[in-house]
Coordinates of C-alpha atoms in Angstrom, one line a residue:
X78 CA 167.5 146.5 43.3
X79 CA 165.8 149.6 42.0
X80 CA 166.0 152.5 44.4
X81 CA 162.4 152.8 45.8
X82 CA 160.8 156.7 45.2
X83 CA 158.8 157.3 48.6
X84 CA 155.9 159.3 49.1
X85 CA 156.7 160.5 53.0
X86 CA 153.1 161.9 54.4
X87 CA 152.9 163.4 57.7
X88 CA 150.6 166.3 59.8
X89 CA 152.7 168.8 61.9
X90 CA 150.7 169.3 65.2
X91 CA 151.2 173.0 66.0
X92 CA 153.6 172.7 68.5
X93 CA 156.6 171.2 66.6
X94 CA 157.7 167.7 68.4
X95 CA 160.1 164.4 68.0
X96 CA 157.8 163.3 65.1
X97 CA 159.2 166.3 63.0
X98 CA 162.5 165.5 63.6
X99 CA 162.0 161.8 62.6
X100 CA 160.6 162.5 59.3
X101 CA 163.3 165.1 58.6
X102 CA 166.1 162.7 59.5
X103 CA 164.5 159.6 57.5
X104 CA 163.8 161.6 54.7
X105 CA 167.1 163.1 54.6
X106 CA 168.5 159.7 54.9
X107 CA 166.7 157.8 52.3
X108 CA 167.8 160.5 49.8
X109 CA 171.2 160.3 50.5
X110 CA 171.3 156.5 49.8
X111 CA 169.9 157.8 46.3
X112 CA 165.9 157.2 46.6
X113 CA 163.9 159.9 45.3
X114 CA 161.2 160.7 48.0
X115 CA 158.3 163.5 47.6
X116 CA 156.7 165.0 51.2
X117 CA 153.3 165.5 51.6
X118 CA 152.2 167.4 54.9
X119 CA 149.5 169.6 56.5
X120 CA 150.4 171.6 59.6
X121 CA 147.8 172.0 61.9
X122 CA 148.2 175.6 62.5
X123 CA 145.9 175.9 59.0
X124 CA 142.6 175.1 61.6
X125 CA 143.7 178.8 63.2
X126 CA 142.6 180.3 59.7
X127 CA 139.2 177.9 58.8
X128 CA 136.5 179.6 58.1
X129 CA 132.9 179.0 60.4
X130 CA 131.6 176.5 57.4
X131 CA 135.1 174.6 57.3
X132 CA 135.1 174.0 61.0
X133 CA 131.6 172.8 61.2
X134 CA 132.8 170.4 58.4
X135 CA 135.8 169.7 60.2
X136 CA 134.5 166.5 62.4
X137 CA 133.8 164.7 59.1
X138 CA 137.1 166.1 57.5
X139 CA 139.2 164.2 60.5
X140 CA 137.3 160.9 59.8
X141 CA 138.1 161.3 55.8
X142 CA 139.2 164.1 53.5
X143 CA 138.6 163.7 50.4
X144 CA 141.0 166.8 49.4
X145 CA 143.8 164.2 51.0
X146 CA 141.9 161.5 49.3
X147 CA 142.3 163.7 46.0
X148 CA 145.5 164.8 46.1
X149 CA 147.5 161.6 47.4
X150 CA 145.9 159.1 43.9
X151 CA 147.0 161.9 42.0
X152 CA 151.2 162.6 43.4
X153 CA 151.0 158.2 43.5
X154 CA 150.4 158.4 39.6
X155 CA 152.2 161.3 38.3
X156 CA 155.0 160.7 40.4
X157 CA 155.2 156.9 40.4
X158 CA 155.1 156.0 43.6
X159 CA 155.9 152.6 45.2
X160 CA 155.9 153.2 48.8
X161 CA 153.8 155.4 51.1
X162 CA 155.0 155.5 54.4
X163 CA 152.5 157.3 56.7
X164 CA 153.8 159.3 59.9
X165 CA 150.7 161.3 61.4
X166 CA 147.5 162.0 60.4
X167 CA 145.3 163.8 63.0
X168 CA 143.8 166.3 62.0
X169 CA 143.9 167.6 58.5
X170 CA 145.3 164.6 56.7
X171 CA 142.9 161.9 58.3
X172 CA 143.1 158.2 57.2
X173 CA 141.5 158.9 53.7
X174 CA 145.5 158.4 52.8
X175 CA 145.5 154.7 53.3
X176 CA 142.3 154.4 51.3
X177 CA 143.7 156.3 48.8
X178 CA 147.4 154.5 48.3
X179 CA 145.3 150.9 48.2
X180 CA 143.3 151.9 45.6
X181 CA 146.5 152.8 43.3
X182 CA 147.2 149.5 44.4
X183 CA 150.5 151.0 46.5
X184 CA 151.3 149.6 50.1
X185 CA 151.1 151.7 52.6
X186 CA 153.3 151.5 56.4
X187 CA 152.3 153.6 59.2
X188 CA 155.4 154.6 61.3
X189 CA 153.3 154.5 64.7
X190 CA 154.7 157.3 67.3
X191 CA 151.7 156.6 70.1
X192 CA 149.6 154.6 71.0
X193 CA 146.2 156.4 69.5
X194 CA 144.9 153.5 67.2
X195 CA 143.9 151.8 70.9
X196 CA 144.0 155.1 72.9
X197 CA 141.7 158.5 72.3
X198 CA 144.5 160.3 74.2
X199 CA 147.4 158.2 72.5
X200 CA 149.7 157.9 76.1
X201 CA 147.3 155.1 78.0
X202 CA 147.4 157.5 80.9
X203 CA 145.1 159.5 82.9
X204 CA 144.0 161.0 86.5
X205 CA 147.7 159.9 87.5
X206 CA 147.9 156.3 86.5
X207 CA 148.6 153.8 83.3
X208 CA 145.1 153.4 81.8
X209 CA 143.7 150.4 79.3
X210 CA 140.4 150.5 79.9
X211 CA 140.0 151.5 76.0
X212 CA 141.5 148.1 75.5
X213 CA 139.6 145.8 77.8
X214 CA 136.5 148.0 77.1
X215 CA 136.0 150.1 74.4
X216 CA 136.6 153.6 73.2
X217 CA 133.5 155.4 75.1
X218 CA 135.5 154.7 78.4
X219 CA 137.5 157.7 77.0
X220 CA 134.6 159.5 76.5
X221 CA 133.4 158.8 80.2
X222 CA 136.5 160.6 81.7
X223 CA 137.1 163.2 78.7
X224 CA 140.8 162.0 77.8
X225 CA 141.7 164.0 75.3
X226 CA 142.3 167.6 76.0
X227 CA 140.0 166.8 78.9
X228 CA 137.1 167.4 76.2
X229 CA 134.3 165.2 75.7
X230 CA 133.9 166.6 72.7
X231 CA 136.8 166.4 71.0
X232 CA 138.0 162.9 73.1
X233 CA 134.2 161.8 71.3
X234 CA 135.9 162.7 67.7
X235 CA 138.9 161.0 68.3
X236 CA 136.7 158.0 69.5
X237 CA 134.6 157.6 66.8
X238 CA 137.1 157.8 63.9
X239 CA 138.9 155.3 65.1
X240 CA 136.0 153.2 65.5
X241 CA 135.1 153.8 62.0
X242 CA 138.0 152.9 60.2
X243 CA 137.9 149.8 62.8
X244 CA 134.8 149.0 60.9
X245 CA 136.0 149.5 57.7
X246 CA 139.2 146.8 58.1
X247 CA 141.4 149.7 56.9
X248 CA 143.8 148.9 60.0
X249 CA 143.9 145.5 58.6
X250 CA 145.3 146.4 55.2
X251 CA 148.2 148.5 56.0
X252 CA 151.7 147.5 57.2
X253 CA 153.3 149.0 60.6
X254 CA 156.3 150.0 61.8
X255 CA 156.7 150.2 66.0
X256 CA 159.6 152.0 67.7
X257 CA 160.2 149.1 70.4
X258 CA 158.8 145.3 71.1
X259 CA 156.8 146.9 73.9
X260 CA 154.6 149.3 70.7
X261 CA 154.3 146.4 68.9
X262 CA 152.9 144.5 71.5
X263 CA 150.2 146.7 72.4
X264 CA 149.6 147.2 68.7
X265 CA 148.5 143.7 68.1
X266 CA 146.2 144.0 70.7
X267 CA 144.1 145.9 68.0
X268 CA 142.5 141.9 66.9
X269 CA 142.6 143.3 63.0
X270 CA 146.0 144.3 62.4
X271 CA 148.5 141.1 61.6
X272 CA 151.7 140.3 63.2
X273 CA 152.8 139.6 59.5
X274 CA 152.0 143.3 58.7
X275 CA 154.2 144.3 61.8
X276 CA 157.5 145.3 62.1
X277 CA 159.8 146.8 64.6
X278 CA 163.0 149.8 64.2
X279 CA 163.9 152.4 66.2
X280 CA 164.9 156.0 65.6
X281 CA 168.1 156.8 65.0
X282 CA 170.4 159.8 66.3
X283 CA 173.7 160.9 65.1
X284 CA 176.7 159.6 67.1
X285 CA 178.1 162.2 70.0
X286 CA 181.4 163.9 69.8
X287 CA 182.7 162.1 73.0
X288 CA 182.2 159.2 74.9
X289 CA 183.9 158.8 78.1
X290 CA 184.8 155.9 80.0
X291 CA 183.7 156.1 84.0
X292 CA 187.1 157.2 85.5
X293 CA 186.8 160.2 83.4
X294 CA 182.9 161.3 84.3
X295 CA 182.0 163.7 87.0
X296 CA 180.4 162.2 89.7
X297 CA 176.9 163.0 89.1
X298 CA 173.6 162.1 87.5
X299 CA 171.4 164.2 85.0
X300 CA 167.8 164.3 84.3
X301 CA 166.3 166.2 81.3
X302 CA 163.1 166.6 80.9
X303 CA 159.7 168.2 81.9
X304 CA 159.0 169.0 85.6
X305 CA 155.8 167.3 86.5
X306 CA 154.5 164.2 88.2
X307 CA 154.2 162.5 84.7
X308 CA 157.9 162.5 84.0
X309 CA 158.2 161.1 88.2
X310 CA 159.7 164.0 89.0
X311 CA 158.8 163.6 92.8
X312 CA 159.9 160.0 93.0
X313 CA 163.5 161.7 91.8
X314 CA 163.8 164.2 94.1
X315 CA 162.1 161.5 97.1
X316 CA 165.4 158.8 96.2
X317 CA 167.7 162.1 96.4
X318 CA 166.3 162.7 99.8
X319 CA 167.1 159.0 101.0
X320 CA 170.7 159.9 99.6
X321 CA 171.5 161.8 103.1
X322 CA 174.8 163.6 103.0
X323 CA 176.4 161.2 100.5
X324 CA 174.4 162.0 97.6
X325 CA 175.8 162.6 94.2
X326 CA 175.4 165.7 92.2
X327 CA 172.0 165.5 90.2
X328 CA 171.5 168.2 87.3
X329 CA 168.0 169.0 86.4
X330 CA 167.7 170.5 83.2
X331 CA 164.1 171.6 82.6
X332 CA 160.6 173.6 83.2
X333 CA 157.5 172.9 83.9
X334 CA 154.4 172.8 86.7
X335 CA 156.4 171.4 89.7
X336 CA 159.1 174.4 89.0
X337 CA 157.8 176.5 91.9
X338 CA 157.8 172.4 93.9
X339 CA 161.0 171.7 93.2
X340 CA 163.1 174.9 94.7
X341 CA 160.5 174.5 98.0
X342 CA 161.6 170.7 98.6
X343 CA 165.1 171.2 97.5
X344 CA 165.0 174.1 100.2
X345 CA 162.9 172.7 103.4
X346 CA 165.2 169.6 103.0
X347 CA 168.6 171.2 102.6
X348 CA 169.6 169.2 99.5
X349 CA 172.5 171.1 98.4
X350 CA 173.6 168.0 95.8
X351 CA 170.5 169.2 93.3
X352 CA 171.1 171.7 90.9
X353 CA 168.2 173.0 89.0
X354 CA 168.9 174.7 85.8
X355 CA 165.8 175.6 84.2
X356 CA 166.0 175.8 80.2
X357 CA 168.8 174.2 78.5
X358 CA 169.9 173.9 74.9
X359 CA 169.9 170.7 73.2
X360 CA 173.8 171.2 72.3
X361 CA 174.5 171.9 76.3
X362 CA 172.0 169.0 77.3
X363 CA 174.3 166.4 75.3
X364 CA 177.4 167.7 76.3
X365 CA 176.2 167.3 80.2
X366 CA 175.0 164.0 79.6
X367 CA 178.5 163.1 77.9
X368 CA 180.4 163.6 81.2
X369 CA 177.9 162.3 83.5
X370 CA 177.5 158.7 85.0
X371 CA 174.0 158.3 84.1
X372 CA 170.5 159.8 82.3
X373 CA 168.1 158.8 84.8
X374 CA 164.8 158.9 83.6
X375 CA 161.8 158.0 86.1
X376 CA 158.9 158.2 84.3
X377 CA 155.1 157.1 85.5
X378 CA 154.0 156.6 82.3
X379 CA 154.6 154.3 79.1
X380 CA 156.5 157.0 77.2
X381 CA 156.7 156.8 73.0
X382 CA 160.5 157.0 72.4
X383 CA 162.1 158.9 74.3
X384 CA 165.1 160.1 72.1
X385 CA 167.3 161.5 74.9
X386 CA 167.5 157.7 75.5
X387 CA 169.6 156.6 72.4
X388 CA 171.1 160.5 72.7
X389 CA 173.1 159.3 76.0
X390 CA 173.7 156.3 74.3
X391 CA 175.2 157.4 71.4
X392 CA 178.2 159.4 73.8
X393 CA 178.3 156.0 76.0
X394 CA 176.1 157.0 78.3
X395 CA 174.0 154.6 80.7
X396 CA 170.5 155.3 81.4
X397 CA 168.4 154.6 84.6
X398 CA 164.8 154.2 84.2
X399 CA 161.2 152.6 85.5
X400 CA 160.9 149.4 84.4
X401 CA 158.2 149.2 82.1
X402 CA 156.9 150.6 79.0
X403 CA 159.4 151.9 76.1
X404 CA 161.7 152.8 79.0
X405 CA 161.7 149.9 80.3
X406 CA 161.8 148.3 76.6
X407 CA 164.9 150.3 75.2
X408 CA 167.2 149.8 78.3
X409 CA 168.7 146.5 78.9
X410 CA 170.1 145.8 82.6
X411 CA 173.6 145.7 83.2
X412 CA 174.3 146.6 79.5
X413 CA 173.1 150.3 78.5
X414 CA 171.9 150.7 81.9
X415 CA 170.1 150.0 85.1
X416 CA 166.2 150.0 85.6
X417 CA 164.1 150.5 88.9
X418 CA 160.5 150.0 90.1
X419 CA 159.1 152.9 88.8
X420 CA 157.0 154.0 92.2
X421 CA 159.5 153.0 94.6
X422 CA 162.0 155.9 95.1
X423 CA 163.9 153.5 97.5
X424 CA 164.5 151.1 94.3
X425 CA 165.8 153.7 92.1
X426 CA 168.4 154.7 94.8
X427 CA 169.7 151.0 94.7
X428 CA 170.1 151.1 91.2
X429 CA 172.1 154.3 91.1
X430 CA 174.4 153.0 93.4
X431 CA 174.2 149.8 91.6
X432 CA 175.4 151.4 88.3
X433 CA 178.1 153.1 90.4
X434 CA 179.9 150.4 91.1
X435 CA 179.8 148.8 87.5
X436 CA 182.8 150.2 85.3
X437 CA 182.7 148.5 81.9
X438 CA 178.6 149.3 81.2
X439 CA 179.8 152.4 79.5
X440 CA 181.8 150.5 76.7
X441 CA 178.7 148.2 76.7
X442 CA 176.2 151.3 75.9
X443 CA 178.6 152.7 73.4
X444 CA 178.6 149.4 71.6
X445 CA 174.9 148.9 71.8
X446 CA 174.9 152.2 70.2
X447 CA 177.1 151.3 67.4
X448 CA 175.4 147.8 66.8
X449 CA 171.5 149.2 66.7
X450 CA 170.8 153.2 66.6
X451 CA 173.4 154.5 64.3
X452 CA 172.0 156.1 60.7
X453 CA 174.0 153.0 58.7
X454 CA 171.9 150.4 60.9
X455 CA 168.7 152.4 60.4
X456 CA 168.5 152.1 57.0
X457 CA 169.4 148.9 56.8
X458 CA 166.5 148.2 58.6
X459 CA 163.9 150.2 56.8
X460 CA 165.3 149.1 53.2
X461 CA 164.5 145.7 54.7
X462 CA 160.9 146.4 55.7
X463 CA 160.4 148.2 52.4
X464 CA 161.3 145.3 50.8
X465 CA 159.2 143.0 52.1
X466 CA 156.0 145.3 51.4
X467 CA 157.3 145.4 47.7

């Protein structure tokens, strides 16, 4: 089969994030199996330099641009496009890109990163609990409690674009690509969009340089990640407490918020075993997780994809996590890890004691790794999809 030239679109939020990474490393793959792919972005740091006209104009902009509009017929015709395959749109891009691909007659898949298509604030989260009332009923209950950026506002843009292409069926003529079962599940519960037109592959991460079997791993546990409630930083910190004197080493690699809360709680309750080491690099991050029994990762909230997931288990690494959302989605019990009620501090201390005791779930992880998240197995995947859309 003809190798399939790609027009990649994507808007960079100004804060660079996973989503970059992903269309770097997909685009970097797809060339290398010989497809010729062309990139079209925007980068929202351009709203920094509108003018006062342009950012009046910009609600209507978001909805559709007709620059984008413009500009994405004409790249589909001089360079002969056959696929488009959307990452983000919000805000300079805007859906106008879908409109634009069908009427060359080219399909169009969204990789979907979030959950905004159902959710103004795309995490289904707010005032410290998992939120759906957009779901059950309607976009304006966003509105009511200002979920995005805590701005009516704005949370009233996001709310009536969506609504808009809702109205237009444009969700309903475009294909979709969902990081786990769990995204494609809520997904569908947008009534337009098809299971047909749904399809499901994870990101990929390149293997580690070691993977260890338990005998040779320190005795200790690692989290990595942001310190705030969000990311259940208290409920790790409460199990570590029910440890007593026998708990294991946990390093904490991280900033945020609860910085200041963490070093007060580690102190009044004399928990020596907790190591907090602020800002680490990526490389020292990996290596730490390579020679420790477990990521543990005891998040309150749905997540997207957490890559430092399929990072620990690319060096054989088992992860501990709440058990729902895309945690609870990517991690398979006894297998690539252990999973805990993800309130219960109490539960998550059983299941590090749990995965303790179980030797061979690190030549389990590394072969769940091999068999689903290398680059080889990604591409498969996507040539797949691709082909079905053709």
């Amino acid at each position: 089969m003809e190798k399939q030239r790609i027009l990649i679109v994507h808007n960079y939020y100004q804060i660079p994030g996973g989503e970059d990474t992903v269309v770097e490393n997909e685009q970097r793959m797809l060339e290398k199996h010989g497809h010729k792919t062309f990139l079209y972005s925007r980068n929202n740091s351009e709203l920094n330099t509108l003018s006062k006209l342009q950012k009046i104009c910009l609600p209507f902009s978001t909805v559709f641009n007709i620059k984008t509009y413009r500009q994405i017929k004409k790249i589909i015709k001089e360079k002969k496009i056959d696929i488009v395959h959307v990452h983000n749109t919000l805000n300079l891009i805007s859906p106008s890109v879908y409109y634009a691909a069908l009427r060359c007659k080219v399909p169009v898949v969204q990789t979907v990163h979030n959950f905004r298509l159902l959710c103004p604030s795309a995490v289904f989260y707010r005032d410290g609990h998992i939120c759906e009332d957009c779901v059950k009923h309607g976009l304006w209950c966003a509105v009511k409690h200002k979920c995005y950026r805590n701005s009516r506002i704005q949370t009233l843009a996001c709310a009536v674009n969506t609504k808009i292409h809702r109205m237009t069926g444009i969700y309903g003529k475009i294909n979709y690509i969902c990081l786990t079962e769990f995204n494609k599940k809520k997904l569908l519960q947008l009534k337009q969009v098809k299971q047909n037109k749904v399809f499901v592959k994870p990101n990929f991460v390149n293997p580690a340089n070691n993977s260890l079997d338990s005998g040779q791993r320190k005795d200790r546990f690692i989290y990595a990640g942001r310190l705030d409630k969000l990311k259940g930083i208290k409920i790790l910190f409460q199990a570590w407490k029910l440890f007593g004197k026998n708990a294991p080493e946990l390093i904490v690699c991280g900033n945020g918020d609860m910085k200041e809360w963490c070093k007060e709680y580690i102190i009044e309750n004399n928990l020596t075993s907790i190591k907090l080491m602020g800002f680490v690099p990526n490389v020292e991050v990996k290596r730490l997780i390579a020679n420790s029994k477990a990521l543990i990762l005891p998040t309150q909230w749905y997540e997207g994809f957490p890559v430092s997931i399929i990072e620990a288990f690319s060096a054989g690494t088992p992860v501990i996590c709440s058990d729902f959302g895309n945690t609870g989605n990517l991690v398979t019990e006894g297998i690539t890890g252990c999973k805990f009620q993800h309130d219960s501090p109490d539960k998550l201390v059983q299941a590090v004691k749990k995965l303790k005791s179980d030797k061979n779930i690190y030549r389990t992880t590394s072969d769940e790794y091999k068999r689903r998240y290398t680059e080889n197995q990604n591409y498969e995947m996507l040539i797949e999809i691709y082909k079905v859309l053709l």
